[in-house]
Every structure is written in structure tokens, then in C-alpha cells.
Coordinates of C-alpha atoms and ligand atoms in Angstrom, one line a residue:
X1 CA 0.3 0.0 0.1
X2 CA 1.2 3.4 -0.7
X3 CA 0.3 6.9 1.0
X4 CA -1.9 9.1 -1.5
X5 CA -0.7 12.1 -0.7
X6 CA 1.2 14.5 -3.4
X7 CA 4.9 14.6 -3.3
X8 CA 5.4 18.4 -2.7
X9 CA 8.7 19.8 -2.2
X10 CA 9.2 21.8 0.9
X11 CA 10.9 25.3 -0.6
X12 CA 11.0 28.6 0.6
X13 CA 9.8 30.0 -2.7
X14 CA 6.1 28.9 -1.5
X15 CA 6.7 31.4 1.3
X16 CA 7.6 34.2 -1.2
X17 CA 4.7 33.3 -3.5
X18 CA 2.5 33.4 -0.8
X19 CA 3.5 36.6 0.6
X20 CA 3.2 38.1 -2.9
X21 CA -0.3 36.6 -3.4
X22 CA -2.0 37.0 0.3
X23 CA -0.4 40.1 1.7
X24 CA 0.5 42.4 -1.0
X25 CA -0.4 45.7 0.6
X26 CA 0.8 44.8 4.0
X27 CA 3.9 47.1 5.0
X28 CA 7.6 46.6 5.2
X29 CA 9.0 49.5 7.0
X30 CA 13.0 50.2 7.0
X31 CA 14.7 53.0 9.0
X32 CA 17.5 54.5 6.9
X33 CA 20.7 55.9 7.9
X34 CA 19.5 59.3 8.4
X35 CA 16.8 57.9 10.3
X36 CA 14.0 58.6 7.8
X37 CA 11.5 55.6 7.1
X38 CA 11.6 53.8 3.8
X39 CA 8.1 52.1 3.2
X40 CA 7.5 49.2 0.9
X41 CA 5.0 46.1 1.3
X42 CA 5.0 42.6 0.3
X43 CA 3.6 43.1 -3.2
X44 CA 7.1 45.2 -3.7
X45 CA 9.0 42.4 -1.9
X46 CA 7.8 39.4 -3.8
X47 CA 8.3 41.5 -7.1
X48 CA 11.9 42.8 -6.3
X49 CA 12.9 39.6 -4.6
X50 CA 12.1 37.7 -8.1
X51 CA 13.7 40.5 -10.1
X52 CA 16.9 39.9 -7.9
X53 CA 16.7 36.2 -8.7
X54 CA 16.3 37.0 -12.2
X55 CA 19.2 39.3 -12.6
X56 CA 21.5 37.3 -10.6
X57 CA 21.0 34.3 -12.8
X58 CA 21.5 36.6 -16.1
X59 CA 24.7 37.8 -14.3
X60 CA 25.8 34.3 -14.5
X61 CA 25.3 33.2 -10.9
X62 CA 24.7 29.5 -10.9
X63 CA 23.1 27.1 -8.8
X64 CA 24.9 26.6 -5.3
X65 CA 27.1 29.7 -5.8
X66 CA 27.5 31.8 -2.8
X67 CA 26.0 35.5 -2.8
X68 CA 27.3 37.3 0.2
X69 CA 25.5 40.0 1.7
X70 CA 27.1 42.7 4.2
X71 CA 24.0 44.7 5.2
X72 CA 22.0 46.1 8.2
X73 CA 18.4 45.1 8.5
X74 CA 16.1 46.6 6.1
X75 CA 14.0 45.8 3.0
X76 CA 16.8 45.2 0.6
X77 CA 18.3 42.6 3.0
X78 CA 15.0 40.9 3.2
X79 CA 14.6 40.7 -0.6
X80 CA 17.9 39.3 -0.8
X81 CA 16.9 36.7 1.9
X82 CA 14.5 35.4 -0.7
X83 CA 15.9 36.7 -4.2
X84 CA 19.2 34.8 -3.9
X85 CA 17.6 31.7 -2.9
X86 CA 15.1 32.0 -5.6
X87 CA 17.9 32.1 -8.2
X88 CA 19.2 28.6 -7.0
X89 CA 22.2 30.5 -5.2
X90 CA 23.1 30.2 -1.6
X91 CA 22.7 33.2 0.6
X92 CA 25.7 34.1 2.9
X93 CA 25.2 36.9 5.3
X94 CA 28.5 38.2 6.5
X95 CA 28.7 39.5 10.0
X96 CA 29.9 43.2 9.8
X97 CA 30.7 43.4 13.3
X98 CA 33.6 41.1 13.1
X99 CA 37.2 42.1 12.6
X100 CA 37.7 42.9 8.8
X101 CA 40.4 40.2 8.5
X102 CA 38.0 37.5 9.9
X103 CA 35.1 38.8 7.5
X104 CA 37.9 38.2 4.6
X105 CA 38.7 34.9 6.0
X106 CA 35.0 33.8 6.1
X107 CA 34.2 35.2 2.7
X108 CA 37.2 33.2 1.2
X109 CA 36.5 30.5 2.9
X110 CA 32.8 30.2 1.7
X111 CA 34.1 31.2 -1.9
X112 CA 31.8 34.3 -2.2
X113 CA 31.9 35.6 -5.7
X114 CA 29.1 38.2 -5.5
X115 CA 28.2 40.5 -2.9
X116 CA 25.2 42.8 -2.0
X117 CA 26.6 45.7 0.3
X118 CA 24.9 48.7 1.9
X119 CA 26.9 52.1 0.6
X120 CA 27.6 53.1 4.4
X121 CA 29.6 49.6 4.7
X122 CA 31.7 49.9 1.6
X123 CA 34.2 51.4 3.8
X124 CA 34.2 48.2 6.0
X125 CA 34.3 46.0 2.7
X126 CA 37.3 47.9 1.2
X127 CA 39.2 46.6 4.3
X128 CA 38.8 42.7 3.6
X129 CA 37.7 42.6 -0.2
X130 CA 41.8 41.8 -1.5
X131 CA 41.2 38.6 0.8
X132 CA 38.5 37.4 -1.1
X133 CA 37.4 36.1 -4.6
X134 CA 34.5 38.5 -5.2
X135 CA 34.1 39.8 -8.7
X136 CA 30.7 41.3 -8.5
X137 CA 29.8 44.3 -6.1
X138 CA 26.3 45.3 -5.9
X139 CA 25.7 48.3 -3.9
X140 CA 22.3 49.2 -2.0
X141 CA 22.6 52.9 -1.9
X142 CA 20.7 53.9 1.3
X143 CA 22.1 57.4 1.2
X144 CA 20.9 58.2 -2.2
X145 CA 24.5 59.0 -3.2
X146 CA 25.6 57.3 -6.6
X147 CA 27.5 54.2 -6.3
X148 CA 31.2 54.1 -6.9
X149 CA 32.6 53.1 -10.1
X150 CA 33.2 49.4 -10.6
X151 CA 30.0 48.6 -8.8
X152 CA 26.5 48.0 -9.7
X153 CA 23.5 49.9 -8.0
X154 CA 21.3 47.6 -6.7
X155 CA 18.4 49.2 -8.4
X156 CA 20.2 49.1 -11.9
X157 CA 20.8 45.5 -11.1
X158 CA 17.1 44.5 -10.7
X159 CA 16.3 46.6 -13.9
X160 CA 18.4 43.9 -15.9
X161 CA 15.5 41.6 -15.1
X162 CA 12.4 41.3 -17.4
X163 CA 9.9 39.9 -14.5
X164 CA 8.8 37.3 -17.1
X165 CA 10.9 34.3 -15.3
X166 CA 10.4 31.2 -13.8
X167 CA 12.3 29.7 -10.8
X168 CA 15.1 27.2 -11.5
X169 CA 14.3 23.3 -10.5
X170 CA 15.1 23.0 -6.8
X171 CA 15.2 20.1 -4.4
X172 CA 14.2 20.6 -0.7
X173 CA 17.4 19.5 0.2
X174 CA 19.2 22.1 -1.8
X175 CA 21.6 24.3 0.1
X176 CA 20.0 28.0 0.5
X177 CA 21.9 29.8 3.1
X178 CA 24.9 29.8 5.3
X179 CA 26.2 31.3 8.3
X180 CA 29.3 31.2 10.2
X181 CA 29.7 30.6 13.8
X182 CA 30.9 33.9 15.4
X183 CA 34.5 32.3 16.2
X184 CA 34.0 32.6 20.0
X185 CA 35.1 28.9 19.8
X186 CA 38.1 29.2 17.3
X187 CA 38.1 30.1 13.8
X188 CA 34.5 30.3 12.5
X189 CA 32.7 27.3 10.9
X190 CA 30.2 27.5 8.2
X191 CA 26.7 25.8 8.4
X192 CA 24.9 25.4 5.5
X193 CA 20.9 25.3 5.5
X194 CA 18.5 24.0 3.0
X195 CA 14.9 24.9 2.1
X196 CA 13.7 21.7 4.2
X197 CA 15.4 22.6 7.4
X198 CA 14.4 26.0 7.3
X199 CA 10.7 25.7 6.2
X200 CA 10.1 23.1 9.0
X201 CA 12.1 25.3 11.5
X202 CA 9.7 28.1 10.3
X203 CA 6.6 26.1 11.1
X204 CA 7.5 25.0 14.3
X205 CA 8.9 28.5 15.3
X206 CA 5.8 30.3 14.7
X207 CA 3.5 27.6 16.8
X208 CA 1.9 29.0 19.9
X209 CA 3.7 26.6 21.6
X210 CA 7.0 27.8 19.7
X211 CA 7.8 31.6 19.8
X212 CA 4.2 32.1 18.8
X213 CA 4.0 34.6 16.1
X214 CA 1.0 35.3 13.8
X215 CA -0.1 37.1 10.8
X216 CA -1.4 39.9 12.8
X217 CA 2.0 40.7 14.8
X218 CA 4.2 43.6 13.6
X219 CA 7.9 42.5 14.0
X220 CA 10.9 44.5 14.6
X221 CA 14.2 42.2 14.6
X222 CA 16.9 43.8 16.3
X223 CA 18.6 40.6 15.9
X224 CA 20.9 41.4 12.9
X225 CA 19.9 39.4 9.8
X226 CA 23.5 38.2 9.8
X227 CA 23.1 36.2 12.9
X228 CA 21.9 32.8 12.7
X229 CA 19.2 33.5 10.1
X230 CA 18.1 36.6 11.9
X231 CA 16.4 33.8 14.5
X232 CA 14.3 32.5 11.4
X233 CA 12.2 35.9 11.3
X234 CA 12.5 36.8 7.7
X235 CA 11.3 33.3 6.8
X236 CA 8.3 33.6 9.3
X237 CA 7.5 36.9 8.4
X238 CA 7.0 36.2 4.7
X239 CA 5.1 32.9 5.5
X240 CA 2.6 34.7 7.8
X241 CA 2.6 38.3 6.0
X242 CA 3.5 40.0 9.3
X243 CA 4.0 43.7 9.0
X244 CA 8.0 44.0 9.1
X245 CA 9.7 47.2 10.9
X246 CA 13.5 46.9 10.3
X247 CA 15.8 49.4 12.4
X248 CA 18.5 49.8 9.8
X249 CA 21.6 50.7 11.6
X250 CA 20.0 52.3 14.6
X251 CA 20.0 49.8 17.4
X252 CA 20.0 52.0 20.5
X253 CA 17.0 51.6 22.7
X254 CA 16.4 55.2 22.5
X255 CA 16.2 55.0 18.5
X256 CA 14.1 51.7 19.1
X257 CA 11.5 52.7 21.5
X258 CA 9.9 55.5 19.4
X259 CA 9.8 53.4 16.4
X260 CA 8.4 50.5 18.4
X261 CA 5.6 52.8 19.6
X262 CA 5.0 54.6 16.4
X263 CA 4.6 51.5 14.1
X264 CA 2.8 49.5 16.6
X265 CA 5.5 46.7 17.0
X266 CA 4.1 43.5 19.0
X267 CA 7.2 41.1 18.7
X268 CA 10.8 42.3 19.0
X269 CA 13.8 39.8 19.3
X270 CA 17.4 40.3 20.2
X271 CA 20.3 39.4 22.6
X272 CA 20.0 40.1 26.3
X273 CA 22.4 43.1 26.4
X274 CA 19.8 45.0 23.8
X275 CA 17.3 44.5 26.6
X276 CA 19.5 45.0 29.5
X277 CA 20.3 48.6 28.1
X278 CA 16.3 49.3 27.2
X279 CA 14.9 48.3 30.4
X280 CA 17.1 51.2 32.1
X281 CA 15.4 53.6 29.6
X282 CA 11.8 52.3 30.6
X283 CA 12.3 52.5 34.3
X284 CA 13.6 56.0 33.9
X285 CA 11.0 57.0 31.7
X286 CA 8.1 55.2 33.6
X287 CA 4.9 55.5 31.7
X288 CA 6.2 57.3 28.8
X289 CA 6.3 54.6 25.9
X290 CA 2.8 52.7 25.0
X291 CA 4.1 49.4 24.4
X292 CA 1.1 47.4 26.1
X293 CA 1.2 44.9 23.0
X294 CA 4.8 44.2 22.8
X295 CA 6.4 40.8 23.4
X296 CA 10.0 40.4 23.5
X297 CA 12.1 37.2 22.3
X298 CA 15.5 37.0 23.8
X299 CA 18.5 34.4 23.4
X300 CA 21.8 34.1 22.6
X301 CA 23.0 34.2 26.1
X302 CA 21.4 33.3 29.5
X303 CA 18.6 35.8 30.5
X304 CA 18.7 37.0 33.9
X305 CA 15.3 36.5 35.8
X306 CA 15.6 39.9 36.9
X307 CA 15.4 41.5 33.4
X308 CA 12.4 39.2 32.8
X309 CA 10.8 40.4 35.9
X310 CA 11.7 44.0 34.9
X311 CA 9.9 43.9 31.7
X312 CA 7.0 42.4 33.2
X313 CA 6.6 45.5 35.6
X314 CA 6.0 47.3 32.4
X315 CA 3.4 44.8 31.0
X316 CA 5.8 43.6 28.5
X317 CA 6.3 39.7 28.2
X318 CA 9.6 38.3 27.5
X319 CA 10.3 34.9 26.2
X320 CA 13.5 33.1 25.8
X321 CA 14.8 30.7 23.3
X322 CA 18.0 28.6 23.0
X323 CA 20.1 27.8 20.3
X324 CA 23.0 28.3 17.9
X325 CA 24.0 29.1 14.5
X326 CA 24.3 25.1 14.1
X327 CA 20.8 24.7 15.1
X328 CA 19.1 27.2 12.6
X329 CA 18.7 28.5 15.7
X330 CA 15.9 27.6 17.7
X331 CA 16.1 24.4 19.8
X332 CA 14.3 25.1 22.9
X333 CA 11.7 27.7 24.0
X334 CA 11.0 28.9 27.7
X335 CA 7.4 28.1 28.5
X336 CA 5.5 27.1 31.6
X337 CA 4.3 23.7 30.8
X338 CA 0.9 22.4 31.6
X339 CA 2.6 19.5 32.9
X340 CA 3.9 21.6 35.9
X341 CA 0.4 22.0 37.1
X342 CA -0.3 25.2 39.3
X343 CA 2.7 27.2 39.5
X344 CA 3.3 30.3 41.9
X345 CA 4.5 33.8 40.6
X346 CA 8.0 32.8 41.7
X347 CA 8.0 29.7 39.8
X348 CA 6.7 31.1 36.9
X349 CA 9.4 33.8 36.5
X350 CA 12.1 31.0 37.4
X351 CA 10.8 28.7 34.7
X352 CA 10.8 31.7 32.1
X353 CA 14.5 32.6 33.2
X354 CA 15.3 28.7 32.1
X355 CA 16.0 27.8 28.5
X356 CA 12.8 25.8 28.1
X357 CA 11.5 22.7 26.5
X358 CA 13.1 21.1 23.2
X359 CA 10.5 22.2 20.6
X360 CA 8.9 19.7 18.5
X361 CA 11.3 17.7 16.0
X362 CA 14.3 18.5 17.9
X363 CA 15.7 15.7 20.2
X364 CA 17.9 16.5 23.1
X365 CA 20.0 14.6 25.7
X366 CA 22.4 15.6 28.4
X367 CA 25.6 13.7 28.7
X368 CA 27.9 13.7 31.5
X369 CA 31.2 11.6 32.4
X370 CA 29.3 8.5 32.8
X371 CA 27.0 8.8 30.1
X372 CA 23.3 9.9 29.7
X373 CA 22.0 11.8 32.7
X374 CA 18.4 11.5 34.0
X375 CA 16.1 14.4 33.7
X376 CA 15.8 15.3 37.4
X377 CA 16.7 18.8 37.4
X378 CA 20.0 18.1 39.2
X379 CA 22.1 16.0 37.1
X380 CA 24.2 18.1 34.4
X381 CA 25.7 17.2 31.4
X382 CA 26.7 18.6 28.0
X383 CA 23.5 19.1 25.9
X384 CA 23.3 17.2 22.5
X385 CA 20.7 17.9 19.9
X386 CA 19.5 16.1 16.7
X387 CA 16.8 16.8 14.4
X388 CA 16.0 18.3 10.7
X389 CA 17.3 21.8 11.5
X390 CA 20.4 20.9 13.3
X391 CA 23.6 20.8 11.2
X392 CA 25.2 17.1 10.9
X393 CA 28.6 18.7 9.7
X394 CA 30.5 22.1 8.9
X395 CA 31.3 23.3 5.6
X396 CA 34.2 22.0 4.1
X397 CA 35.6 21.1 7.5
X398 CA 36.2 17.3 7.8
X399 CA 38.3 17.7 10.9
X400 CA 35.3 19.2 13.0
X401 CA 34.2 15.5 13.7
X402 CA 34.7 16.2 17.3
X403 CA 31.6 18.3 17.3
X404 CA 29.4 15.4 16.5
X405 CA 28.9 12.0 18.5
X406 CA 29.7 8.7 16.8
X407 CA 25.7 8.4 16.6
X408 CA 25.5 11.6 14.8
X409 CA 24.3 14.0 17.6
X410 CA 25.6 17.6 17.7
X411 CA 27.7 18.3 20.8
X412 CA 26.7 22.0 21.7
X413 CA 29.1 22.7 24.6
X414 CA 26.5 23.8 26.4
X415 CA 26.3 22.2 30.1
X416 CA 22.6 22.1 31.5
X417 CA 20.2 20.2 33.7
X418 CA 17.0 19.2 32.4
X419 CA 14.0 19.1 34.7
X420 CA 11.1 16.1 34.8
X421 CA 9.1 18.1 32.7
X422 CA 12.1 18.5 30.0
X423 CA 12.5 21.9 30.7
X424 CA 16.3 22.9 30.2
X425 CA 18.6 24.9 32.4
X426 CA 21.9 26.0 31.0
X427 CA 24.4 26.3 33.8
X428 CA 27.7 27.3 31.3
X429 CA 29.1 26.7 28.1
X430 CA 31.8 24.0 28.7
X431 CA 34.8 26.4 28.4
X432 CA 33.2 28.8 30.5
X433 CA 32.9 26.4 33.5
X434 CA 34.6 27.4 36.8
X435 CA 35.9 24.3 39.0
X436 CA 36.9 25.5 42.5
X437 CA 38.2 23.2 45.0
X438 CA 36.8 20.3 43.0
X439 CA 33.1 21.8 42.9
X440 CA 31.6 23.4 39.7
X441 CA 30.4 26.9 40.2
X442 CA 27.7 27.9 37.4
X443 CA 29.1 31.2 36.0
X444 CA 25.4 31.8 34.3
X445 CA 23.9 31.7 37.9
X446 CA 26.0 34.0 39.7
X447 CA 25.7 36.4 36.5
X448 CA 21.9 36.1 36.8
X449 CA 21.8 36.8 40.4
X450 CA 24.2 39.7 40.8
X451 CA 22.1 41.3 37.6
X452 CA 19.0 40.8 40.1
X453 CA 20.7 43.8 42.4
X454 CA 19.2 47.0 41.7
X455 CA 22.1 49.0 41.5
X456 CA 23.7 46.6 38.9
X457 CA 23.4 47.1 35.0
X458 CA 25.4 44.2 33.7
X459 CA 27.7 41.5 35.1
X460 CA 29.8 38.7 33.7
X461 CA 31.7 36.0 35.9
X462 CA 35.0 34.1 34.5
X463 CA 37.1 31.6 36.2
X464 CA 40.5 32.9 37.3
X465 CA 43.6 30.9 38.4
X466 CA 43.8 30.4 42.2
X467 CA 46.8 29.0 44.1
X468 CA 44.7 26.9 46.6
X469 CA 41.4 26.3 44.9
X470 CA 42.4 25.9 41.2
X471 CA 39.9 28.4 40.2
X472 CA 37.9 31.0 41.6
X473 CA 35.0 33.0 40.1
X474 CA 35.8 36.9 39.3
X475 CA 32.8 39.1 39.1
X476 CA 33.2 41.8 36.5
X477 CA 30.4 44.2 37.1
X478 CA 28.8 47.5 35.6
X479 CA 26.9 49.8 37.8
X480 CA 23.7 51.9 36.7
X481 CA 24.2 55.2 36.5
X482 CA 24.0 57.2 39.6
X483 CA 23.9 53.9 41.6
X484 CA 26.5 52.5 43.9
X485 CA 27.1 49.1 45.7
X486 CA 30.4 47.5 46.6
X487 CA 31.8 44.1 46.7
X488 CA 30.9 43.7 50.3
X489 CA 27.5 44.4 49.6
X490 CA 27.1 42.3 46.6
X491 CA 28.3 39.1 48.4
X492 CA 26.0 40.1 51.1
X493 CA 23.3 40.3 48.5
X494 CA 24.4 36.9 47.2
X495 CA 24.7 35.2 50.8
X496 CA 21.3 33.8 50.8
X497 CA 21.3 32.3 47.3
X498 CA 24.6 30.5 47.1
X499 CA 26.9 28.5 49.1
X500 CA 29.5 30.4 50.8
X501 CA 32.2 29.1 48.5
X502 CA 30.4 29.9 45.3
X503 CA 30.4 33.5 46.1
X504 CA 33.0 35.6 44.2
X505 CA 35.6 36.9 46.5
X506 CA 37.5 38.7 43.4
X507 CA 35.4 41.5 42.0
X508 CA 36.1 44.2 39.3
X509 CA 33.8 47.5 38.6
X510 CA 34.1 48.6 35.1
X511 CA 32.5 51.1 32.8
X512 CA 31.5 48.6 30.2
X513 CA 31.9 44.7 29.5
X514 CA 33.3 43.9 26.0
X515 CA 30.8 42.3 23.7
X516 CA 31.1 39.8 21.1
X517 CA 30.2 40.4 17.5
X518 CA 26.7 39.5 17.9
X519 CA 26.4 41.5 21.3
X520 CA 27.1 38.7 23.7
X521 CA 29.7 39.4 26.9
X522 CA 33.0 38.6 25.5
X523 CA 34.3 36.5 28.2
X524 CA 37.6 35.4 26.3
X525 CA 38.6 39.2 26.4
X526 CA 37.9 39.1 30.3
X527 CA 40.0 36.2 30.9
X528 CA 42.8 37.6 29.1
X529 CA 42.6 40.7 30.9
X530 CA 42.4 39.2 34.1
X531 CA 44.4 36.2 33.4
X532 CA 47.4 37.3 36.1
X533 CA 44.7 38.1 38.8
X534 CA 46.7 39.0 42.1
X535 CA 45.3 36.9 45.1
X536 CA 46.1 38.9 48.4
Ligands
ADP1 P1 28.6 31.9 19.4 O1 28.7 30.1 19.5 O2 29.8 32.4 18.7 O3 28.3 32.6 20.4 P2 26.0 31.4 18.6 O4 25.1 32.8 18.5 O5 25.8 30.3 17.6 O6 27.2 31.9 18.4 O7 25.7 31.1 19.9 C1 25.3 29.9 20.5 C2 25.5 29.9 21.8 O8 24.9 30.8 22.7 C3 24.9 28.5 22.6 O9 25.7 27.4 22.4 C4 24.8 28.9 24.2 O10 25.9 28.9 24.7 C5 24.4 30.5 24.0 N1 23.1 30.4 24.1 C6 22.2 30.8 23.1 N2 20.9 31.1 23.7 C7 20.9 31.0 25.0 C8 20.2 31.0 26.1 N3 19.0 31.3 25.9 N4 20.6 30.8 27.4 C9 21.9 30.7 27.7 N5 22.8 30.4 26.5 C10 22.6 30.7 25.3

């Protein structure tokens, strides 16, 4: 017997056509470098993405060729997300926050030959172009200035297409996009996504039990479009026809808040450092911003419970997801589960501060020194994942086998416990672990607790060598403007939350904590800086 269902390939071009057919009038708003607003819609998005695809083919781009982007979040980047894919090529989003040498390495490793670049990022491109094999430079003029000689204006490029064009043959397992890990764990490694992986990721992401996005939402992605597929938002947006609000290069909370209010944003997503900055402004300007419909999705690093509570005080719900470039990126989402039964207010916030349950189609296990660990909320081990949008290898990197187990699961390098309800709580990344006098100390738990102090804006905890205890935690703290607390005060604040030996005895008060290219605390820089810590 055979199933009678039609055999239909899962391809992202379906989302593109659906957006053009069903939602042509829905707006796509982009903030330009001069802060003016550029307004487009899904009808234009559909037409122009297809023109881009046709123009790329006419320009000799073949199936599987890499087309790089070096752009902020705006309409043209959104068009590239679909136009490049629709041409049969592979979209390679370059991380504009990396050092030029590093971007050059990545663009060369991926063998990018065409790039679509914002005119305001041309000076950055000039710093790494010589390292690459890029032949064709297509420039999006955000400033309205003419593009330099030797480059093609994006609008002129689109004009080379006729619009009378069909998609090339596609298979659902064809490569469509690639992202490189941000290199915090060594040389960046390339992850290549397929139509199928991203279609399935999108469907599960949008579920009410996933991130929960619906067509009536208005989404402002603060997460850059070069960071792990912008967490899947562009695909979800096209599938659902959500109004989009792209912030362009203006990511400061002072810029985001008025835009969120005036455009009626209901969903925004970004790393905790963005929201740590925003909550200070909301607290300062209490009642000023009308954001009662706003929900925030946060991920990329651990989310302090105090931050979730802080936004809740302003009526703003915060939901966290956990994942990585290798997992497309969504693997778990924080939810209070029905299996938990009635929960108190405190239990609810504690649950939301955990990384959450594995979403459908993602299998997850924790592996300790003695094998697979029970889900009892106590036993910890490295998280390993398996699923249709989890990478099974790295692009042209056979030696990366250590990232995968013999039975084909991805080793994430994150250490966690899982509760009996299947809720994951990350305690650390393997390389951030602190082992003091034979006991593990969770840097994540300490950071989150310290950030719960009302005078603290940000905190990062690292291991520093100690002559007696092997390692001890060092807390690096940024205070809120006009607030004060000293090390003794913070130790006292932690005293009822941690065992005595887990509380840091080394403290540093600084003006800012260095950030990675995706806005996370850069612990490698802190470890370097405080490597020779002198104990009294
Ligand atoms: P990089 O590995 O360079 O930081 P990614 O953006 O792929 O680049 O980061 C993935 C890592 O970010 C995860 O392995 C995990 O350590 C961390 N991470 C992501 N989301 C969360 C979260 N909600 N809580 C704690 N850590 C997180």
C-alpha cells in the first residue's frame, strides 16, 4: 500500500509567492541611515525578490554559488533573503561586526563571488575585499548617493531583469543559505541550511507553543540578519505576512523605543544586552512609552530573571529561546508547561528564566562523564541535539568531527540540567566552567543573580586561576548610572542565594563589558585581561 498524498517539495519560494499573493498591501518599513522611514510592502517584496533572482541568473550566478550580503536590517536585505534563494544560489550573510580580517577569511572560505552591500558599509568591505574572490559588487544606496565606479547599483541591477521568469528546478535538500559561527570557540565554521530545514524550522517556530508568531503581529528584528538567519524571522514573516519594521543601523534603545511605539510593534527579538539597555530607559521614563502589546523574544545568552521581571513590571512579556548557528537557531523555548500544574508567581518567573523545553522535531539529551544523565533537574551534562534543522557537519571542515558524536548528534558545548518536565536549564558553556576546590560553580547562575541587584546594570563572571582552589570566580560588574554598591554589598546580596564557597571573592567594577560581534559578553577578552589576577 502507498500513501495517497501528493509529493510536494518543501521550498521557501512557496513563502515568497504566498506573501505576494495574500499580503501584497502589508507594509515593510525600514529605517534609513538618516533615520527617515522607507516604506514598502509584500507586493513589492515579492516582485523585487524575483527580479533579484532573475538578475543574478542573468549575471551568471549558478545553482549553489554563494552570494554574500554585508547589510544592516532593511528591505533590501529581506529581498536578498528570498531573491538569492529563488535564483538557486546560496545566501551568505556576512557579520559586519567582526574584524575585517575575519570577515575576509569567512568570505574566502565560503568562496563568495558576488556581494550585495550597503553603501555605508563600503569602507568596511574595502578593508577585506583583497582577501576574497569577490568579482561582482552590488551596492544598495541607502544614502541616495551614486555608487562608486566598478560597482553596480542595486536598483540598476534589478532593472536588468524582465519579470517574465520562472524559478529554476529546486530540491528541498538544496543548500539555500549559510552562516558562520561567530568564532568565539576558534576559527569560524560554516553551517549550510536547506529549504527543508528552514521550512520546518519556520513552521515550528511560529506555533503558539514555539515562539508564537501570527499574521497580525508587527515584528521588529533587532537581531541582525547576519546572526543565525535572524533567528528565522524573515522566513516566518514572509510565511505569515506580518508587518515588518526593520531598524537599519539604529539599534540604540533610544532609537528603538519611538519606532516600536509609532509602528505598533508587537514582537521584537534580540540578545539580552539590548534589553539590559532598554530596561534602564523604561525604568527611567516610567509610563512614557505605550508598548502594551509588545512581547520580546530573547536568546543568544542566558537571560537574567531580573530582566524578565523588569519587563513584566512594564507589562511586557519576555520569552527566551536557546539555540545556536548550528541549530538554525531555535532548539528550545521557555514556557510554563501544563505538566507543571499550578505554579506560583515565583515559579513562573524561575521557569521563564530557564532555556525551556525542546521544540517539536528536536531531540535533546544531556551527557555527563558517565553517559546519559537523568532528567531530574539536578544531574548536569553537555547538551546534545538531533533534528532536521540541526547541522550534521560543517562546510568543508572534515576535521570538525569532535563536534559530533559517533551516533550523529551535535555536541553543543553547553552544560545543562533538565527537569522532569523536560525544561532545560543551562549552567554554563563547557569553556566557561569554573571548578573551584573540586566543585563546579555556575557562572550563569552567578551572573543572573548579580544582575538581580537593583544597582547593577550588567555582570559577567569568569574563572581565574587560584593557588589553593585551582579556580575561583571573578565577577566583572557595571553599575547603573548614579547607583552604587561595593563588593561587600554584593557578596551580602548573594549570601542567601549561594553556598559560601560559590560566592566570588574577586570583584572588578568597570564602565563596560566587552561584547562579541553578536552582542554577547566577550568572556575570552575578560579572561585575557584578568589572567594574572593577584590574590592577596
Ligand atoms: P557563538 O557560539 O559564537 O556565541 P551562536 O550565536 O551560535 O554563536 O551562540 C550559540 C551559543 O549561545 C549557545 O551554544 C549558548 O552557549 C548560547 N546561548 C544561546 N541562547 C542561549 C540562552 N537562551 N541561554 C543561555 N545561553 C544561550
